[in-house]
């Protein structure tokens, strides 16, 4: 799972880095990224489907997306405060409360990489739009799995 560090609060269905033995993540340094953000983490299969859904909708901006291959997860950067109301089953939202993650040029988690790097015109993904895409992705995956 992508983790932002021990300095963050979390409402999550995931495990902590300490519980998994994952390496400690790096955090953004002063001067990188201006906007603080929370991180929604989902299984890679559902996340990749959601990215496809979001990219097809030309009216919606999609913010940076991290890929953690070791844990097979994707992380969507969303506005700060999203974690307070995030309740999408099968996903986790880590709250930074403005203290931790800011949108950096380099991935903030050791061992991860940008699937979609930060861009000036789409700093974060709208949580309502992400929720809808994740819901649609889950339905598509379920339908595909039931056809086998």
CSV table of N, CA and C in Angstrom, one decimal, residues 22-141:
chain,number,residue,atom,x,y,z
A,22,UNK,N,7.0,-2.2,5.3
A,22,UNK,CA,7.3,-1.4,4.1
A,22,UNK,C,8.4,-0.3,4.5
A,23,UNK,N,9.2,0.1,3.6
A,23,UNK,CA,10.2,1.1,3.9
A,23,UNK,C,9.5,2.4,4.2
A,24,UNK,N,10.1,3.2,5.0
A,24,UNK,CA,9.6,4.5,5.3
A,24,UNK,C,9.5,5.4,4.1
A,25,UNK,N,8.4,6.1,3.8
A,25,UNK,CA,8.3,6.9,2.6
A,25,UNK,C,9.0,8.2,2.8
A,26,UNK,N,9.3,8.8,1.7
A,26,UNK,CA,9.9,10.2,1.7
A,26,UNK,C,8.8,11.2,1.7
A,27,UNK,N,9.1,12.4,2.1
A,27,UNK,CA,8.1,13.5,2.1
A,27,UNK,C,8.6,14.6,1.2
A,28,UNK,N,7.8,15.4,0.8
A,28,UNK,CA,8.2,16.5,-0.1
A,28,UNK,C,9.0,17.5,0.7
A,29,UNK,N,9.9,18.2,0.1
A,29,UNK,CA,10.8,19.2,0.7
A,29,UNK,C,10.2,20.5,0.4
A,30,UNK,N,10.7,21.5,1.2
A,30,UNK,CA,10.2,22.9,1.0
A,30,UNK,C,10.5,23.3,-0.5
A,31,UNK,N,9.6,24.0,-1.0
A,31,UNK,CA,9.8,24.5,-2.4
A,31,UNK,C,9.1,23.6,-3.5
A,32,UNK,N,8.9,22.4,-3.1
A,32,UNK,CA,8.2,21.5,-4.1
A,32,UNK,C,6.7,21.6,-3.8
A,33,UNK,N,5.9,21.5,-4.8
A,33,UNK,CA,4.4,21.5,-4.7
A,33,UNK,C,3.9,22.5,-3.7
A,34,UNK,N,2.9,23.2,-4.1
A,34,UNK,CA,2.3,24.2,-3.3
A,34,UNK,C,1.1,23.7,-2.5
A,35,UNK,N,0.3,22.9,-3.1
A,35,UNK,CA,-1.0,22.4,-2.5
A,35,UNK,C,-0.8,21.2,-1.7
A,36,UNK,N,-1.3,21.2,-0.4
A,36,UNK,CA,-1.3,19.9,0.3
A,36,UNK,C,-2.4,19.0,-0.3
A,37,UNK,N,-2.3,17.7,0.0
A,37,UNK,CA,-3.3,16.8,-0.6
A,37,UNK,C,-3.4,15.6,0.3
A,38,UNK,N,-4.5,14.8,0.1
A,38,UNK,CA,-4.7,13.5,0.7
A,38,UNK,C,-4.4,12.5,-0.4
A,39,UNK,N,-4.4,11.2,0.0
A,39,UNK,CA,-4.0,10.2,-1.0
A,39,UNK,C,-5.1,9.1,-0.9
A,40,UNK,N,-5.8,8.8,-2.0
A,40,UNK,CA,-6.7,7.7,-2.0
A,40,UNK,C,-6.0,6.5,-2.7
A,41,UNK,N,-5.9,5.4,-2.0
A,41,UNK,CA,-5.2,4.2,-2.5
A,41,UNK,C,-6.2,3.1,-2.8
A,42,UNK,N,-6.0,2.5,-4.0
A,42,UNK,CA,-6.9,1.4,-4.4
A,42,UNK,C,-6.0,0.3,-5.0
A,43,UNK,N,-6.6,-0.9,-5.1
A,43,UNK,CA,-5.9,-2.0,-5.9
A,43,UNK,C,-5.6,-1.5,-7.3
A,44,UNK,N,-4.5,-2.0,-7.9
A,44,UNK,CA,-4.0,-1.5,-9.2
A,44,UNK,C,-5.1,-1.8,-10.3
A,45,UNK,N,-5.7,-3.0,-10.2
A,45,UNK,CA,-6.7,-3.3,-11.3
A,45,UNK,C,-7.8,-2.3,-11.3
A,46,UNK,N,-8.4,-2.0,-10.2
A,46,UNK,CA,-9.5,-1.1,-10.1
A,46,UNK,C,-9.0,0.3,-10.4
A,47,UNK,N,-7.8,0.7,-9.9
A,47,UNK,CA,-7.3,2.0,-10.2
A,47,UNK,C,-7.0,2.3,-11.7
A,48,UNK,N,-6.4,1.3,-12.3
A,48,UNK,CA,-6.2,1.4,-13.8
A,48,UNK,C,-7.4,1.6,-14.6
A,49,UNK,N,-8.4,0.8,-14.2
A,49,UNK,CA,-9.7,0.9,-14.9
A,49,UNK,C,-10.3,2.3,-14.6
A,50,UNK,N,-10.2,2.8,-13.4
A,50,UNK,CA,-10.7,4.2,-13.1
A,50,UNK,C,-10.0,5.3,-13.8
A,51,UNK,N,-8.6,5.1,-14.0
A,51,UNK,CA,-7.9,6.0,-14.8
A,51,UNK,C,-8.4,6.1,-16.2
A,52,UNK,N,-8.6,4.9,-16.8
A,52,UNK,CA,-9.2,4.9,-18.2
A,52,UNK,C,-10.5,5.6,-18.2
A,53,UNK,N,-11.4,5.4,-17.3
A,53,UNK,CA,-12.7,6.0,-17.2
A,53,UNK,C,-12.5,7.5,-17.2
A,54,UNK,N,-11.6,8.0,-16.3
A,54,UNK,CA,-11.4,9.4,-16.1
A,54,UNK,C,-10.8,10.1,-17.3
A,55,UNK,N,-9.9,9.4,-18.0
A,55,UNK,CA,-9.2,9.9,-19.1
A,55,UNK,C,-10.2,10.0,-20.3
A,56,UNK,N,-11.2,9.1,-20.4
A,56,UNK,CA,-12.2,9.2,-21.5
A,56,UNK,C,-13.0,10.4,-21.4
A,57,UNK,N,-13.3,10.9,-20.1
A,57,UNK,CA,-14.1,12.1,-19.9
A,57,UNK,C,-13.3,13.3,-20.0
A,58,UNK,N,-13.3,14.0,-21.2
A,58,UNK,CA,-12.5,15.1,-21.5
A,58,UNK,C,-12.8,16.3,-20.7
A,59,UNK,N,-14.0,16.3,-20.0
A,59,UNK,CA,-14.4,17.5,-19.2
A,59,UNK,C,-13.9,17.4,-17.8
A,60,UNK,N,-13.4,16.3,-17.4
A,60,UNK,CA,-12.9,16.1,-16.0
A,60,UNK,C,-11.4,16.1,-16.0
A,61,UNK,N,-10.8,16.8,-15.1
A,61,UNK,CA,-9.3,16.7,-14.9
A,61,UNK,C,-9.0,15.6,-14.0
A,62,UNK,N,-7.9,14.9,-14.2
A,62,UNK,CA,-7.4,13.9,-13.4
A,62,UNK,C,-6.0,14.4,-12.9
A,63,UNK,N,-5.8,14.3,-11.6
A,63,UNK,CA,-4.6,14.8,-11.0
A,63,UNK,C,-3.5,13.7,-11.0
A,64,UNK,N,-2.4,13.9,-10.3
A,64,UNK,CA,-1.3,12.9,-10.3
A,64,UNK,C,-1.8,11.6,-9.8
A,65,UNK,N,-1.2,10.5,-10.3
A,65,UNK,CA,-1.5,9.1,-9.9
A,65,UNK,C,-0.2,8.4,-9.7
A,66,UNK,N,0.0,7.8,-8.5
A,66,UNK,CA,1.1,7.1,-8.1
A,66,UNK,C,0.9,5.6,-8.4
A,67,UNK,N,1.9,4.9,-8.8
A,67,UNK,CA,1.8,3.4,-8.9
A,67,UNK,C,2.9,2.8,-8.0
A,68,UNK,N,2.5,1.9,-7.1
A,68,UNK,CA,3.4,1.2,-6.2
A,68,UNK,C,3.3,-0.3,-6.7
A,69,UNK,N,4.3,-0.7,-7.5
A,69,UNK,CA,4.3,-2.0,-8.1
A,69,UNK,C,4.5,-3.1,-7.0
A,70,UNK,N,5.3,-2.8,-6.0
A,70,UNK,CA,5.5,-3.8,-5.0
A,70,UNK,C,4.2,-4.2,-4.2
A,71,UNK,N,3.3,-3.3,-4.1
A,71,UNK,CA,2.1,-3.6,-3.4
A,71,UNK,C,0.9,-3.7,-4.3
A,72,UNK,N,1.2,-3.4,-5.6
A,72,UNK,CA,0.1,-3.5,-6.6
A,72,UNK,C,-1.0,-2.6,-6.3
A,73,UNK,N,-0.7,-1.3,-6.1
A,73,UNK,CA,-1.7,-0.3,-5.8
A,73,UNK,C,-1.5,0.9,-6.6
A,74,UNK,N,-2.6,1.7,-6.7
A,74,UNK,CA,-2.5,3.1,-7.3
A,74,UNK,C,-2.9,4.1,-6.2
A,75,UNK,N,-2.3,5.2,-6.3
A,75,UNK,CA,-2.7,6.3,-5.3
A,75,UNK,C,-3.1,7.6,-6.1
A,76,UNK,N,-4.3,8.1,-5.8
A,76,UNK,CA,-4.8,9.3,-6.5
A,76,UNK,C,-4.6,10.4,-5.5
A,77,UNK,N,-4.0,11.5,-5.9
A,77,UNK,CA,-3.9,12.7,-5.1
A,77,UNK,C,-5.2,13.5,-5.1
A,78,UNK,N,-5.8,13.8,-4.0
A,78,UNK,CA,-7.1,14.4,-3.9
A,78,UNK,C,-6.9,15.6,-2.9
A,79,UNK,N,-7.9,16.5,-2.9
A,79,UNK,CA,-7.8,17.7,-2.0
A,79,UNK,C,-7.7,17.3,-0.5
A,80,UNK,N,-7.0,18.1,0.3
A,80,UNK,CA,-6.9,17.9,1.7
A,80,UNK,C,-8.3,17.9,2.3
A,81,UNK,N,-8.6,17.0,3.3
A,81,UNK,CA,-9.9,16.9,3.9
A,81,UNK,C,-10.7,15.8,3.4
A,82,UNK,N,-10.3,15.2,2.2
A,82,UNK,CA,-11.1,14.2,1.6
A,82,UNK,C,-11.2,13.0,2.5
A,83,UNK,N,-10.2,12.7,3.3
A,83,UNK,CA,-10.2,11.5,4.1
A,83,UNK,C,-11.3,11.5,5.2
A,84,UNK,N,-11.7,12.7,5.6
A,84,UNK,CA,-12.7,12.8,6.6
A,84,UNK,C,-14.0,12.2,6.2
A,85,UNK,N,-14.3,12.2,4.9
A,85,UNK,CA,-15.6,11.6,4.5
A,85,UNK,C,-15.5,10.5,3.5
A,86,UNK,N,-14.3,10.0,3.3
A,86,UNK,CA,-14.0,8.9,2.3
A,86,UNK,C,-14.5,7.6,2.9
A,87,UNK,N,-15.4,6.9,2.2
A,87,UNK,CA,-15.9,5.6,2.7
A,87,UNK,C,-16.1,4.6,1.5
A,88,UNK,N,-15.3,4.7,0.5
A,88,UNK,CA,-15.4,3.8,-0.6
A,88,UNK,C,-14.8,2.4,-0.2
A,89,UNK,N,-15.6,1.4,-0.2
A,89,UNK,CA,-15.1,0.0,0.1
A,89,UNK,C,-14.0,-0.4,-0.8
A,90,UNK,N,-13.0,-1.0,-0.2
A,90,UNK,CA,-11.9,-1.5,-1.0
A,90,UNK,C,-10.8,-0.5,-1.2
A,91,UNK,N,-11.0,0.7,-0.7
A,91,UNK,CA,-10.0,1.7,-0.9
A,91,UNK,C,-9.6,2.3,0.5
A,92,UNK,N,-8.6,3.1,0.5
A,92,UNK,CA,-8.1,3.8,1.7
A,92,UNK,C,-7.8,5.3,1.3
A,93,UNK,N,-8.0,6.2,2.3
A,93,UNK,CA,-7.7,7.6,2.1
A,93,UNK,C,-6.8,8.0,3.3
A,94,UNK,N,-5.6,8.4,3.0
A,94,UNK,CA,-4.7,8.9,4.0
A,94,UNK,C,-4.8,10.4,4.1
A,95,UNK,N,-5.0,10.9,5.3
A,95,UNK,CA,-5.2,12.3,5.6
A,95,UNK,C,-3.8,12.9,6.0
A,96,UNK,N,-3.5,14.0,5.3
A,96,UNK,CA,-2.3,14.7,5.7
A,96,UNK,C,-2.5,15.9,6.6
A,97,UNK,N,-3.7,16.4,6.6
A,97,UNK,CA,-4.1,17.5,7.4
A,97,UNK,C,-3.1,18.7,7.2
A,98,UNK,N,-2.6,18.8,5.9
A,98,UNK,CA,-1.8,19.9,5.6
A,98,UNK,C,-0.4,19.8,6.1
A,99,UNK,N,-0.1,18.7,6.9
A,99,UNK,CA,1.3,18.6,7.5
A,99,UNK,C,2.2,17.7,6.7
A,100,UNK,N,1.7,16.9,5.8
A,100,UNK,CA,2.6,15.9,5.1
A,100,UNK,C,2.8,16.2,3.7
A,101,UNK,N,2.1,15.4,2.9
A,101,UNK,CA,2.3,15.4,1.4
A,101,UNK,C,1.9,16.7,0.8
A,102,UNK,N,2.8,17.2,0.0
A,102,UNK,CA,2.5,18.3,-1.0
A,102,UNK,C,2.9,17.7,-2.3
A,103,UNK,N,2.3,18.2,-3.4
A,103,UNK,CA,2.5,17.6,-4.7
A,103,UNK,C,4.0,17.9,-5.1
A,104,UNK,N,4.8,16.9,-5.1
A,104,UNK,CA,6.2,17.0,-5.4
A,104,UNK,C,6.5,16.7,-6.9
A,105,UNK,N,7.7,17.0,-7.3
A,105,UNK,CA,8.1,16.6,-8.7
A,105,UNK,C,8.4,15.1,-8.7
A,106,UNK,N,8.9,14.6,-7.7
A,106,UNK,CA,9.3,13.2,-7.6
A,106,UNK,C,8.3,12.5,-6.7
A,107,UNK,N,8.0,11.2,-7.0
A,107,UNK,CA,7.0,10.4,-6.2
A,107,UNK,C,7.4,10.5,-4.7
A,108,UNK,N,6.5,10.7,-3.8
A,108,UNK,CA,6.8,10.9,-2.4
A,108,UNK,C,7.0,9.6,-1.6
A,109,UNK,N,6.8,8.5,-2.3
A,109,UNK,CA,6.8,7.2,-1.6
A,109,UNK,C,8.0,6.4,-2.2
A,110,UNK,N,8.9,5.9,-1.4
A,110,UNK,CA,10.0,5.1,-1.9
A,110,UNK,C,9.5,3.9,-2.6
A,111,UNK,N,10.1,3.7,-3.8
A,111,UNK,CA,9.7,2.5,-4.6
A,111,UNK,C,8.5,2.7,-5.5
A,112,UNK,N,7.9,3.9,-5.5
A,112,UNK,CA,6.8,4.1,-6.3
A,112,UNK,C,7.2,5.0,-7.5
A,113,UNK,N,6.3,5.1,-8.5
A,113,UNK,CA,6.5,6.0,-9.6
A,113,UNK,C,5.2,6.7,-10.1
A,114,UNK,N,5.3,7.7,-10.9
A,114,UNK,CA,4.2,8.4,-11.4
A,114,UNK,C,3.6,7.6,-12.5
A,115,UNK,N,2.3,7.2,-12.4
A,115,UNK,CA,1.5,6.7,-13.6
A,115,UNK,C,1.1,7.9,-14.4
A,116,UNK,N,0.6,9.0,-13.7
A,116,UNK,CA,0.3,10.3,-14.3
A,116,UNK,C,1.0,11.3,-13.4
A,117,UNK,N,2.0,12.0,-14.0
A,117,UNK,CA,2.8,12.9,-13.2
A,117,UNK,C,2.0,14.2,-12.9
A,118,UNK,N,2.4,15.0,-11.9
A,118,UNK,CA,1.8,16.3,-11.6
A,118,UNK,C,1.8,17.2,-12.8
A,119,UNK,N,0.8,17.9,-13.0
A,119,UNK,CA,0.7,19.0,-14.1
A,119,UNK,C,0.1,20.2,-13.4
A,120,UNK,N,0.5,21.4,-13.9
A,120,UNK,CA,0.0,22.6,-13.4
A,120,UNK,C,-1.5,22.8,-13.5
A,121,UNK,N,-2.1,22.3,-14.6
A,121,UNK,CA,-3.5,22.5,-14.9
A,121,UNK,C,-4.5,21.5,-14.2
A,122,UNK,N,-3.9,20.5,-13.6
A,122,UNK,CA,-4.8,19.5,-12.9
A,122,UNK,C,-4.0,19.1,-11.6
A,123,UNK,N,-4.1,19.9,-10.6
A,123,UNK,CA,-3.3,19.6,-9.4
A,123,UNK,C,-3.7,18.4,-8.6
A,124,UNK,N,-5.0,18.1,-8.5
A,124,UNK,CA,-5.5,16.9,-7.8
A,124,UNK,C,-6.8,16.5,-8.5
A,125,UNK,N,-7.2,15.3,-8.1
A,125,UNK,CA,-8.5,14.7,-8.7
A,125,UNK,C,-9.6,15.1,-7.8
A,126,UNK,N,-10.7,15.5,-8.4
A,126,UNK,CA,-12.0,15.8,-7.6
A,126,UNK,C,-12.5,14.5,-6.9
A,127,UNK,N,-12.7,14.4,-5.6
A,127,UNK,CA,-13.1,13.2,-5.0
A,127,UNK,C,-14.4,12.6,-5.4
A,128,UNK,N,-15.4,13.5,-5.8
A,128,UNK,CA,-16.7,13.0,-6.2
A,128,UNK,C,-16.5,12.3,-7.6
A,129,UNK,N,-15.7,12.9,-8.4
A,129,UNK,CA,-15.4,12.3,-9.8
A,129,UNK,C,-14.7,11.0,-9.6
A,130,UNK,N,-13.7,11.0,-8.7
A,130,UNK,CA,-12.9,9.7,-8.5
A,130,UNK,C,-13.8,8.6,-7.9
A,131,UNK,N,-14.7,9.0,-7.0
A,131,UNK,CA,-15.6,8.0,-6.4
A,131,UNK,C,-16.5,7.4,-7.5
A,132,UNK,N,-17.0,8.2,-8.4
A,132,UNK,CA,-17.9,7.7,-9.5
A,132,UNK,C,-17.1,6.8,-10.4
A,133,UNK,N,-15.8,7.2,-10.7
A,133,UNK,CA,-15.0,6.3,-11.6
A,133,UNK,C,-14.6,5.0,-10.9
A,134,UNK,N,-14.3,5.0,-9.6
A,134,UNK,CA,-14.0,3.8,-8.9
A,134,UNK,C,-15.2,2.9,-8.8
A,135,UNK,N,-16.4,3.5,-8.6
A,135,UNK,CA,-17.6,2.7,-8.6
A,135,UNK,C,-17.9,2.0,-9.9
A,136,UNK,N,-17.7,2.8,-11.0
A,136,UNK,CA,-17.9,2.2,-12.3
A,136,UNK,C,-16.9,1.2,-12.6
A,137,UNK,N,-15.6,1.4,-12.2
A,137,UNK,CA,-14.6,0.4,-12.4
A,137,UNK,C,-14.9,-0.9,-11.7
A,138,UNK,N,-15.4,-0.8,-10.5
A,138,UNK,CA,-15.7,-2.0,-9.7
A,138,UNK,C,-16.8,-2.8,-10.4
A,139,UNK,N,-17.8,-2.1,-10.9
A,139,UNK,CA,-18.9,-2.8,-11.6
A,139,UNK,C,-18.4,-3.5,-12.9
A,140,UNK,N,-17.5,-2.8,-13.7
A,140,UNK,CA,-16.9,-3.4,-14.9
A,140,UNK,C,-16.1,-4.6,-14.6
A,141,UNK,N,-15.3,-4.5,-13.5
A,141,UNK,CA,-14.4,-5.7,-13.1
A,141,UNK,C,-15.3,-6.8,-12.7
